[in-house]
Coordinates of C-alpha atoms in Angstrom, one line a residue:
M421 CA 10.4 -19.0 2.7
L422 CA 8.1 -20.7 0.2
R423 CA 9.5 -23.3 -2.2
A424 CA 7.5 -23.0 -5.3
E425 CA 7.7 -26.7 -6.1
K426 CA 6.3 -27.6 -2.7
G427 CA 3.9 -24.7 -2.2
N428 CA 0.2 -25.1 -1.4
S429 CA -0.8 -24.3 -5.0
R430 CA -4.1 -26.1 -4.6
R431 CA -5.5 -23.4 -2.2
I432 CA -5.7 -20.8 -5.0
F433 CA -7.9 -23.0 -7.1
R434 CA -10.7 -23.1 -4.5
T435 CA -11.4 -19.4 -4.9
C436 CA -10.1 -18.3 -8.3
Q437 CA -12.7 -19.7 -10.7
P438 CA -10.6 -19.4 -13.9
C439 CA -7.8 -21.1 -12.0
A440 CA -10.0 -23.8 -10.8
D441 CA -11.1 -24.5 -14.3
L442 CA -7.5 -24.7 -15.4
Y443 CA -6.2 -26.7 -12.4
Q444 CA -5.9 -30.0 -14.3
K445 CA -4.2 -28.3 -17.2
I446 CA -1.4 -26.6 -15.2
R447 CA -1.2 -28.9 -12.1
G448 CA 1.7 -30.8 -13.5
G449 CA 3.6 -27.6 -14.4
G450 CA 5.2 -25.1 -12.1
K451 CA 8.1 -27.2 -10.9
V452 CA 11.6 -25.9 -11.5
E453 CA 14.4 -27.8 -9.7
G454 CA 16.3 -25.6 -7.3
L455 CA 13.9 -22.6 -7.5
I456 CA 12.8 -20.7 -4.4
I457 CA 10.2 -17.9 -4.3
R458 CA 10.6 -15.5 -1.5
E459 CA 10.0 -11.8 -0.6
L460 CA 12.1 -9.2 -2.4
L461 CA 14.8 -7.9 0.0
E462 CA 17.1 -4.9 -0.3
Q463 CA 20.0 -7.1 -0.9
D464 CA 18.3 -8.4 -4.1
L465 CA 18.0 -4.9 -5.7
P466 CA 21.2 -4.9 -7.7
D467 CA 20.2 -8.2 -9.4
V468 CA 16.6 -7.2 -9.9
V469 CA 17.6 -3.9 -11.4
G470 CA 20.0 -5.7 -13.7
I471 CA 17.3 -8.0 -14.9
E472 CA 15.0 -5.0 -15.3
N473 CA 17.5 -3.1 -17.4
I474 CA 18.0 -6.0 -19.9
S475 CA 14.3 -6.8 -20.1
F476 CA 12.7 -3.4 -20.7
T477 CA 13.5 -0.3 -22.8
T478 CA 12.1 2.0 -20.1
P479 CA 13.1 0.2 -16.9
W480 CA 12.1 0.9 -13.3
S481 CA 14.8 2.5 -11.1
E482 CA 16.2 1.0 -8.0
I483 CA 14.2 3.4 -5.9
L484 CA 10.9 2.1 -7.4
F485 CA 11.8 -1.4 -6.4
F486 CA 12.9 -0.2 -3.0
N487 CA 9.5 1.4 -2.5
E488 CA 7.8 -1.9 -3.4
I489 CA 9.6 -3.6 -0.5
Y490 CA 8.1 -1.2 2.1
K491 CA 4.9 -0.1 0.5
Q492 CA 1.7 -1.2 2.3
R493 CA -0.4 -3.7 0.4
S494 CA 2.5 -4.6 -1.9
I495 CA 3.6 -8.0 -3.0
A496 CA 7.2 -8.1 -4.2
K497 CA 8.8 -11.5 -4.8
V498 CA 11.9 -12.9 -6.3
A499 CA 12.7 -16.2 -7.9
I500 CA 16.0 -17.5 -6.6
M501 CA 17.8 -20.3 -8.3
E502 CA 20.0 -22.5 -6.1
E503 CA 23.2 -23.2 -7.9
A504 CA 26.2 -25.4 -7.2
G505 CA 27.2 -25.4 -3.5
S506 CA 25.2 -22.8 -1.6
A507 CA 25.2 -20.1 -4.2
Q508 CA 21.9 -18.5 -5.1
R509 CA 21.0 -16.3 -8.0
V510 CA 18.1 -14.0 -8.6
V511 CA 16.5 -15.1 -11.9
G512 CA 13.2 -13.2 -11.8
Y513 CA 10.8 -11.0 -9.9
I514 CA 7.2 -9.9 -9.7
C515 CA 5.7 -6.8 -8.1
A516 CA 2.0 -6.3 -7.5
D517 CA -0.2 -4.3 -5.2
Y518 CA -3.8 -4.2 -4.1
V519 CA -6.3 -1.8 -2.5
A520 CA -9.8 -2.6 -1.5
D521 CA -11.0 -5.3 -4.0
E522 CA -8.6 -4.7 -6.8
G523 CA -5.1 -5.8 -7.4
H524 CA -2.6 -4.9 -10.1
I525 CA 0.5 -6.7 -11.4
L526 CA 2.9 -3.9 -11.8
N527 CA 6.1 -5.6 -13.1
L528 CA 7.3 -9.1 -14.0
A529 CA 10.5 -10.2 -15.6
V530 CA 12.7 -13.2 -15.8
H531 CA 16.4 -13.1 -16.8
P532 CA 16.8 -14.1 -20.5
D533 CA 19.0 -17.1 -19.6
F534 CA 16.1 -18.5 -17.5
R535 CA 13.1 -17.8 -19.7
K536 CA 10.8 -20.5 -21.1
K537 CA 11.3 -22.6 -18.0
G538 CA 8.0 -21.8 -16.3
I539 CA 9.5 -19.3 -13.8
A540 CA 7.1 -16.4 -14.8
K541 CA 4.2 -18.8 -14.4
I542 CA 5.4 -19.8 -10.9
L543 CA 5.7 -16.1 -9.9
V544 CA 2.2 -15.3 -11.1
K545 CA 0.8 -18.3 -9.3
N546 CA 2.5 -17.2 -6.1
V547 CA 1.0 -13.7 -6.4
L548 CA -2.4 -15.2 -7.0
E549 CA -2.0 -17.3 -3.8
D550 CA -1.1 -14.2 -1.8
L551 CA -4.0 -12.2 -3.2
E552 CA -6.4 -15.1 -2.2
K553 CA -5.8 -14.0 1.4
T554 CA -7.1 -10.5 0.7
D555 CA -10.5 -9.1 -0.4
C556 CA -9.3 -8.9 -3.9
R557 CA -12.0 -9.6 -6.5
F558 CA -10.2 -8.4 -9.6
L559 CA -6.6 -8.4 -10.7
Y560 CA -5.4 -6.1 -13.6
L561 CA -2.3 -5.6 -15.6
E562 CA -1.0 -3.9 -18.7
V563 CA 1.1 -5.6 -21.3
R564 CA 2.6 -4.5 -24.6
A565 CA 0.2 -5.3 -27.4
S566 CA 3.0 -7.0 -29.3
N567 CA 4.0 -9.2 -26.3
V568 CA 2.4 -12.4 -27.4
A569 CA 4.2 -14.6 -24.9
A570 CA 3.1 -12.5 -21.9
K571 CA -0.5 -12.4 -23.1
K572 CA -0.5 -16.1 -23.5
L573 CA 0.9 -16.6 -20.0
Y574 CA -1.8 -14.4 -18.5
E575 CA -4.6 -16.0 -20.6
G576 CA -3.5 -19.4 -19.2
F577 CA -4.5 -18.1 -15.8
G578 CA -7.8 -16.9 -17.0
F579 CA -7.0 -13.2 -17.6
V580 CA -9.1 -11.6 -20.4
I581 CA -8.5 -8.5 -22.4
V582 CA -10.8 -5.7 -21.2
G583 CA -9.3 -2.6 -23.0
T584 CA -6.3 -0.8 -24.3
R585 CA -4.3 2.2 -23.3
K586 CA -3.2 4.1 -26.4
K587 CA 0.5 5.0 -26.6
Y588 CA 1.0 3.7 -23.0
Y589 CA 4.6 2.5 -23.8
N590 CA 7.5 4.3 -25.4
K591 CA 10.8 3.2 -26.9
P592 CA 9.1 2.1 -29.1
E593 CA 5.7 3.7 -28.7
E594 CA 3.0 1.1 -28.4
D595 CA -0.4 0.5 -27.0
A596 CA -0.9 -1.4 -23.8
V597 CA -3.5 -4.2 -23.6
I598 CA -5.4 -4.1 -20.3
M599 CA -6.1 -7.6 -18.9
R600 CA -8.2 -8.6 -15.9
L601 CA -8.7 -11.7 -13.9
A602 CA -12.0 -12.0 -11.9
F603 CA -11.6 -14.0 -8.6
R604 CA -14.5 -16.2 -7.4
P605 CA -16.0 -14.6 -4.2
R606 CA -14.7 -16.1 -1.0
A607 CA -17.0 -18.4 0.9
A608 CA -18.5 -16.9 4.1
G609 CA -17.2 -18.2 7.3

């Protein structure tokens, strides 16, 4: 289990050039008292689906999240908030996958009660750290064109807009902005 506030966040900054450039800027952030980042488990699915349903107009089904748990080359994480006593609550999640030298952030959400606390940033940083261990050179994602907060989050990690997908989303119909992060090549040896 990785505690986000005590994780080895510096490691990612050695290979991800945009992240290395931003290290000083975000180094002080990324700490949320009582937050734990760990792998998504089957027992988390009801909470994850609940967050999904209140976050998106066309939510993923439970089976899609279930598949992410067992899919090869998948990264599926949850943010768990430790509450009074030993109670724990799922407050966010991220799903990504990778094949060859490309990764893709598929889904990311934080419960409305826990937004604007840096949890999404911690989840993205955790995925970047995991992808550092692969041969991934590029990481892609789609985001609603109107989702200014999400675009700002990703731009803070060095993602850039590389295109659009017309009418990608529905309810309401909207274009997706395609964003990409280029990783620095890994050092040989």
